[in-house]
XYZ file of C-alpha atoms in Angstrom:
427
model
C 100.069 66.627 87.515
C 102.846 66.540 89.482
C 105.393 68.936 89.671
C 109.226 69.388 91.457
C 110.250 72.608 92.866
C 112.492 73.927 94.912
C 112.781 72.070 98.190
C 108.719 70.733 97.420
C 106.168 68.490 95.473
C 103.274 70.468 93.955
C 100.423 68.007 93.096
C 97.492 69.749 91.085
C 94.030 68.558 91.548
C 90.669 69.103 90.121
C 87.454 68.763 91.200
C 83.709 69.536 89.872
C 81.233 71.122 92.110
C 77.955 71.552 91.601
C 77.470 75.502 91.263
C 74.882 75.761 93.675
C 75.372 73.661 96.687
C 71.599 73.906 97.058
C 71.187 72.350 93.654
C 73.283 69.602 92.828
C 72.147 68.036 89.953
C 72.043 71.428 88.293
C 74.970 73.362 86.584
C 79.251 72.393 87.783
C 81.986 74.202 87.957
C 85.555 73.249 88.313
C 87.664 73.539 90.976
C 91.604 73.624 91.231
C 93.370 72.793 94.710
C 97.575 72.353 94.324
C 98.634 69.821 96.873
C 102.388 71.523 98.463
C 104.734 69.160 100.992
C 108.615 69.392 101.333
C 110.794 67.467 99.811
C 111.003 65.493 103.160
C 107.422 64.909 103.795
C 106.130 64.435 100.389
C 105.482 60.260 101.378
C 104.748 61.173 105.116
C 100.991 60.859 106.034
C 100.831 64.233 107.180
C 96.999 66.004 107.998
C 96.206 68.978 105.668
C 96.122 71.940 106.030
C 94.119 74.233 103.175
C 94.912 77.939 103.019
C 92.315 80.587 101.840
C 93.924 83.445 99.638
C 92.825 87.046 100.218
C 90.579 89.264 97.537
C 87.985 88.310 97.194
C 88.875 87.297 93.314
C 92.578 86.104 93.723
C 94.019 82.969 92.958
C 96.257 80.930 95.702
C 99.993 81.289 95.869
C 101.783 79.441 93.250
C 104.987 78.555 95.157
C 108.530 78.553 93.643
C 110.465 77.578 96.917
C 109.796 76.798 100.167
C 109.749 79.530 101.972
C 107.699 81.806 104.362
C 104.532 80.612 106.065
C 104.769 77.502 103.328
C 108.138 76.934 105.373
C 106.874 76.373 108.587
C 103.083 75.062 107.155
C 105.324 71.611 105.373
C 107.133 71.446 108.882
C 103.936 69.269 109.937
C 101.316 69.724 106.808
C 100.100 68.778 103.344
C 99.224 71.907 102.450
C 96.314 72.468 100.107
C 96.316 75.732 98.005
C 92.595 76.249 96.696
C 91.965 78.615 94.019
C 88.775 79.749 95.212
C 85.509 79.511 92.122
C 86.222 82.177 89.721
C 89.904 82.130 90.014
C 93.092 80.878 89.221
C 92.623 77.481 87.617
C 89.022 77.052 88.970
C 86.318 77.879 86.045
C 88.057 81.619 85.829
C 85.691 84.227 85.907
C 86.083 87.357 83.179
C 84.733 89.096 81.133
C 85.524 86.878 78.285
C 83.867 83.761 79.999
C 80.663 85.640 80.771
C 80.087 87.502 77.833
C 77.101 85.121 76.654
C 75.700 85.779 79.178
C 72.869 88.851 79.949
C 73.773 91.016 82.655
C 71.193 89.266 84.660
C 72.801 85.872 84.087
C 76.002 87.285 84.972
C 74.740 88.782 87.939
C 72.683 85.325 89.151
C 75.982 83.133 88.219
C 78.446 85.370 90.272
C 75.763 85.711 93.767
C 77.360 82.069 94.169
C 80.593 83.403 94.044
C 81.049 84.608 98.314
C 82.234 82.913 101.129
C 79.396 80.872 101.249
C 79.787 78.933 98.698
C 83.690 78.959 98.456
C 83.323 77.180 102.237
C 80.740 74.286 100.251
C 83.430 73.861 97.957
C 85.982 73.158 100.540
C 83.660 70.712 102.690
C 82.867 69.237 99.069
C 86.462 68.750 98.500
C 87.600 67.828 102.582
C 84.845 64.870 102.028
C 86.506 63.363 99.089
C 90.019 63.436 100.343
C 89.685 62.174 103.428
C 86.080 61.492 104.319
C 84.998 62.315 107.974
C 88.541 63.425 109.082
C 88.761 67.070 110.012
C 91.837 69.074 108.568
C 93.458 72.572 109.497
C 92.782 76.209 108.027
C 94.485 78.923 107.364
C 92.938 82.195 106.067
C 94.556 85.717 104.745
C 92.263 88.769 104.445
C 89.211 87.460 103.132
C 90.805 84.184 103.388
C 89.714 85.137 106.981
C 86.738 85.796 106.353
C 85.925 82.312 104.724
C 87.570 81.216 107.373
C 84.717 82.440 110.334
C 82.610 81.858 107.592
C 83.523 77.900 107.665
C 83.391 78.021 111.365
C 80.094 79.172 111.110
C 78.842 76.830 108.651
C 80.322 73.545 108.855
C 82.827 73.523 112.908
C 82.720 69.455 112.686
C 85.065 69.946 109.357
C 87.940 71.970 111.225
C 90.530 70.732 113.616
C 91.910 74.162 114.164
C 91.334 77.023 112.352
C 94.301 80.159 111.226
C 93.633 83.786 110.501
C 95.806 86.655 109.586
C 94.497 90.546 108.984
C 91.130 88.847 108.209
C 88.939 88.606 111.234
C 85.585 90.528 109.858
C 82.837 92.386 111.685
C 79.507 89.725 111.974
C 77.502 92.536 112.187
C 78.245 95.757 110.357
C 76.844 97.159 106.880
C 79.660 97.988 104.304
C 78.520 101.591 105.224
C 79.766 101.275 108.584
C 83.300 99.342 107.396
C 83.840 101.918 104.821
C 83.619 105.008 107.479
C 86.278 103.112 109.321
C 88.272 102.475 106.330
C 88.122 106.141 104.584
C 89.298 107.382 108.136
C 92.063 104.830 108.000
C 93.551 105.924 104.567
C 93.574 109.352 105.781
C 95.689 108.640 108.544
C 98.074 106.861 105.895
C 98.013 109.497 103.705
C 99.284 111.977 106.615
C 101.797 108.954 107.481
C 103.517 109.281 103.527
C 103.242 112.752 103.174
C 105.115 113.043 106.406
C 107.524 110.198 105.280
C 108.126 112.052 101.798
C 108.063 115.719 102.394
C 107.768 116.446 98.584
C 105.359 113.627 97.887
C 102.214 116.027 97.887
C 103.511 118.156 95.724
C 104.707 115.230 93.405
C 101.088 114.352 93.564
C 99.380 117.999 93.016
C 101.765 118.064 90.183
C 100.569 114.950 88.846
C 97.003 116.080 88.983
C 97.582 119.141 87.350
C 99.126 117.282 84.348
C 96.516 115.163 84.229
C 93.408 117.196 84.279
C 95.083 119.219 81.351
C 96.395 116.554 79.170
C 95.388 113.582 77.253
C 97.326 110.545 78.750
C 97.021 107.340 77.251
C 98.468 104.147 79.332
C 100.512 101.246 77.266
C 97.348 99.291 77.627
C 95.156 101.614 76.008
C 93.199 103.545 78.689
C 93.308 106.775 79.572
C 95.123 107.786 82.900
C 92.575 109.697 85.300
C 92.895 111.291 88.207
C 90.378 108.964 89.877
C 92.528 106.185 88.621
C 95.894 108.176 90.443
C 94.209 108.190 93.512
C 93.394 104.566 93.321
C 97.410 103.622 93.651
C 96.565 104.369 97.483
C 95.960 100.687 97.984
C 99.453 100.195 98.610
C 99.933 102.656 101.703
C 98.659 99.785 103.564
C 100.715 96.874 102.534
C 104.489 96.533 104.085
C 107.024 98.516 101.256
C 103.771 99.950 99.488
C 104.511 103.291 100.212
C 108.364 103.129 99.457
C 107.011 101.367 96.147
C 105.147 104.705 95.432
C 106.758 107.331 96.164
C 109.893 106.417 93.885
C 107.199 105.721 91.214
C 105.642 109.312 91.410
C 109.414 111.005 92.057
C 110.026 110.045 88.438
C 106.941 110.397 86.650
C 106.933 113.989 85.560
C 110.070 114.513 83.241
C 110.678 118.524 83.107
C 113.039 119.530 79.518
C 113.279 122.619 77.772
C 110.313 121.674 75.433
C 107.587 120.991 78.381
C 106.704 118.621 81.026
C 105.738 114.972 80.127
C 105.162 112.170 81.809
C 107.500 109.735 82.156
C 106.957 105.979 79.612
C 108.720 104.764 82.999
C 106.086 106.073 85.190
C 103.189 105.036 82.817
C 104.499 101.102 82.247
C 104.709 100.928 85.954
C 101.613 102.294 86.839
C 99.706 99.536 84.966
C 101.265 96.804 87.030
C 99.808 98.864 90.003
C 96.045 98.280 90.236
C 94.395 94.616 89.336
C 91.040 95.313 88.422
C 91.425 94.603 84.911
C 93.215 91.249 85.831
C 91.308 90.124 88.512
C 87.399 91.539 87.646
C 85.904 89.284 90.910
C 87.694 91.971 93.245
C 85.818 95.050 91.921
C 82.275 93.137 91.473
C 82.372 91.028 94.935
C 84.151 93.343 96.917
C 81.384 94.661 98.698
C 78.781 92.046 98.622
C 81.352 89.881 100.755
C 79.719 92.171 103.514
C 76.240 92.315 102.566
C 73.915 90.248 104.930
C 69.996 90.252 103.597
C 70.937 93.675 102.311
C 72.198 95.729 98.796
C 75.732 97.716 98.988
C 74.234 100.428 96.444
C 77.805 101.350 96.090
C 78.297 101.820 99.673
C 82.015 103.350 99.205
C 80.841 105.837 96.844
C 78.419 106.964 98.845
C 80.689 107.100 102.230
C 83.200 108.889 100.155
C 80.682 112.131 99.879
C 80.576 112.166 104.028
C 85.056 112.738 103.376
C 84.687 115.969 100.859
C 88.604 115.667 100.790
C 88.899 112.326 98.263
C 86.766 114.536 96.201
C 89.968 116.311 94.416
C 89.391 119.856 92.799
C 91.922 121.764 91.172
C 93.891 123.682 93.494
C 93.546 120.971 96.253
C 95.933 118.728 97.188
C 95.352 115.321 96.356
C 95.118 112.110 98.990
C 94.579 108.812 98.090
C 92.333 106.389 98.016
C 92.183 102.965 99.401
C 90.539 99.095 99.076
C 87.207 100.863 97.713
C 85.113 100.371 94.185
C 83.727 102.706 92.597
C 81.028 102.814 90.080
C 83.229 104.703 87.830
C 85.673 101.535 87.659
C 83.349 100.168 85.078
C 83.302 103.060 82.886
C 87.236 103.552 82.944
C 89.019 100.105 83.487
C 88.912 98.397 79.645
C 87.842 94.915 81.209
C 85.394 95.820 83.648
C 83.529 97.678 81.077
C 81.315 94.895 79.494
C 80.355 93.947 83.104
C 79.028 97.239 83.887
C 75.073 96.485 83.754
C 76.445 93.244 85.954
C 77.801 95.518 88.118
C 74.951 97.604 88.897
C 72.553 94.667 89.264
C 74.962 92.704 92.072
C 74.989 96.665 93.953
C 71.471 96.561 93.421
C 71.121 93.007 95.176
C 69.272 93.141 98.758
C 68.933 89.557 98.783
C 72.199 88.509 99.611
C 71.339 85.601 102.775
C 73.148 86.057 106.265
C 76.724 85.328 106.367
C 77.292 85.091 110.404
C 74.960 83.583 113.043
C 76.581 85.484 116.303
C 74.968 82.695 118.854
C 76.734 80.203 116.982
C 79.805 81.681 116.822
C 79.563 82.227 120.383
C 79.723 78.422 121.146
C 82.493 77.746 118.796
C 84.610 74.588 120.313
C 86.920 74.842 116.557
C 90.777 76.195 118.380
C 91.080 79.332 116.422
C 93.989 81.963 116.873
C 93.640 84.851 114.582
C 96.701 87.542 114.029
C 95.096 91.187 114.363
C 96.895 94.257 113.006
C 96.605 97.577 114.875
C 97.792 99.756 112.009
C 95.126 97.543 109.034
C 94.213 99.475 106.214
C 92.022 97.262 104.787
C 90.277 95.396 107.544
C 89.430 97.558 110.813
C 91.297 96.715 114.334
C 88.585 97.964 115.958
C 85.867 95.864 114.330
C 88.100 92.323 114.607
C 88.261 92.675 118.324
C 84.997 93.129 118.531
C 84.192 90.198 116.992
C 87.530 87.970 118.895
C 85.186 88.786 121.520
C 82.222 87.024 119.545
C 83.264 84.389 118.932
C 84.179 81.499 121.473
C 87.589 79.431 122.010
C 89.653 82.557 119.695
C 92.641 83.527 120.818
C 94.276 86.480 118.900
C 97.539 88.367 118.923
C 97.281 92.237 118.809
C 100.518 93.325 116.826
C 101.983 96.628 115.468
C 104.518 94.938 113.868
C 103.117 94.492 110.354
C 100.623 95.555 107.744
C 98.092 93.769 106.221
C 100.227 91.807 104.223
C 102.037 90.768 106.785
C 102.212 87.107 106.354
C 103.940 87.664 102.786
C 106.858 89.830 104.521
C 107.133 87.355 108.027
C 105.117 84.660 107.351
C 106.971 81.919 108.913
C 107.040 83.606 112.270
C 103.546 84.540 112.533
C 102.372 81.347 111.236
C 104.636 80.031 113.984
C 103.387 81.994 116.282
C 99.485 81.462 115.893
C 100.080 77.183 116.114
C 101.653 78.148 119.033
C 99.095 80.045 120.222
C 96.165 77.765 119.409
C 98.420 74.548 120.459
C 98.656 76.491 124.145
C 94.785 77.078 124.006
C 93.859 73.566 123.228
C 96.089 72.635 126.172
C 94.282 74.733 128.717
């Protein structure tokens, strides 16, 4: 199906995959890639170029105008949005769609739900559209990730590959990313409550209300203090924390009869946190580290070694980050029936290898990857260690931009990292 937007051509396609690459006469799922070119190009024979969305669990962009890094990606590309298995338009993965199955069918059906296979899906789909050509990649967050991971796996595929605020560790255990990561989020909690003088108390107020009243949220659940904290996740994105703090300025409403809480405050804070919508974040999240090893809840656990997330009464109250919990499955209404799923895919030790370092290391696949000093979500410190991994990389350093950085300036830092790789390849 074809479609006309502003300034572009959106072309839907579909495609079935076998479920396991492994086993491809077995079960098929379906896959949805939209096809994006200007106005301009749209009858140009231009080379593709497919971008990865970040999550894991999110659907690709679905463009209304062509703008951003699409902007300067239609300058010279057919670009391919995938929804990635389990999202979007491909075979959507909920709890509606897996509730025939046992916990340990959903758990087997979803271990083919990583990088891994996402990358088979991609060479499935590169092979049918234009055969042994390469094409061009462009990965956000774990976008990146699938990105190394494609290097990795199938290099003769790729012309040149993109990453921005997704260049993972090869090596490390979730344990070790979430130490990183829990020390990052205190650093921007300090940074808000320093921004917003009265934000802390905002928050301890918040708390307070909480822990002594029954709140129920338009959608039925009740408001936690666990699920306050969670709201954190947007101190790392560009105009998250401006987003929150004139949430929480308004959510207490003080009249002669008592403090409530704002129906403002609690309509808002639904459209805050996506676990409900999007279930694949808060059951893949940390398996998408996990290399011949289980997570057992690895930011849970972590969490203990920073006593501080831990609120009390009395304490003030800090936020939390890009973490799941176990308690997610007890409190968010959708995630509930996947609980025992849950537990099972934590439980998991069997997850196989995601990164071969010596192959990485002889990479000949132009990539130039877009690092971010100040990353909440995926540690500075960690992607320069693997830039340094892995061979014929070229990345720019920048404190100019949070994770989501590509949704704020994408045009320019798309711009940028062509340039960068086109200079490479030219050396």
């Amino acid at each position: 199906m074809q479609l006309s937007l502003s300034d572009l051509v959106s072309t839907s396609h579909f495609f079935t995959v076998p479920l396991n690459h492994n086993q491809p006469n077995h079960d098929t799922i379906k896959i949805h890639v939209r096809e994006v070119t200007s106005c301009d190009n749209q009858n140009n024979n231009l080379p593709y170029l497919v971008f990865f969305q970040g999550g894991p669990g999110f659907a690709a962009p679905r463009p209304i105008s062509n703008d951003g890094w699409l902007k300067r990606a239609t300058k010279e590309f057919r670009v391919l949005l995938l929804d990635q298995r389990g999202t979007g338009l491909s075979t959507p993965v909920n709890h509606v769609s897996l509730n025939k199955m046992s916990a340990e069918q959903q758990a087997n059906y979803l271990s083919y739900f990583r990088a891994d296979s996402i990358i088979k899906d991609a060479e499935y789909i590169r092979k049918i559209l234009i055969g042994p050509q390469t094409w061009s990649v462009l990965g956000q967050s774990f976008g990146g990730f699938c990105v190394v991971k494609y290097l990795n796996d199938a290099p003769d595929g790729l012309k040149e590959a993109y990453i921005t605020g997704g260049l993972p560790s090869l090596t490390h255990t979730a344990d070790a990313v979430y130490r990183k990561t829990f020390a990052r989020v205190k650093q921007k909690n300090r940074d808000f409550f320093t921004r917003f003088p009265n934000a802390q108390q905002i928050l301890n107020d918040l708390a307070h209300y909480i822990s002594n009243n029954q709140v129920i949220l338009p959608n039925g659940e009740t408001l936690t203090v666990e699920m306050l904290q969670c709201t954190g996740i947007h101190l790392g994105l560009e105009q998250g924390p401006e987003t929150l703090y004139y949430l929480f300025e308004q959510a207490l409403i003080n009249s002669p009869t008592g403090t409530y809480l704002n129906p403002l405050f609690l309509t808002h804070f639904c459209t805050l946190l996506d676990y409900n919508t999007n279930p694949l974040f808060a059951l893949l999240h940390e398996p998408i580290y996990n290399q011949n090893c289980a997570s057992n809840w690895s930011a849970q656990r972590i969490r203990n070694e920073f006593s501080e997330f831990n609120y009390k009464p009395g304490n003030d109250l800090i936020l939390t980050g890009e973490m799941i919990f176990p308690w997610y499955f007890d409190q968010f209404t959708q995630l509930k029936p996947l609980q025992k799923c849950a537990e099972l895919l934590a439980q998991k030790s069997d997850w196989p290898a995601l990164y071969d370092s010596e192959k990485l290391s002889n990479n000949t696949v132009p990539v130039a990857a877009a690092i971010y000093s100040e990353d909440m979500f995926v540690e500075m410190e960690y992607s320069l260690q693997s830039a340094s991994q892995i061979t014929n990389l070229t990345y720019w350093l920048t404190s100019e931009y949070e994770h989501n950085g590509i949704r704020m300036d994408g045009e320019h830092i798309l711009d940028r990292l062509i340039a960068l790789n086109r200079s490479n390849v030219l050396r």
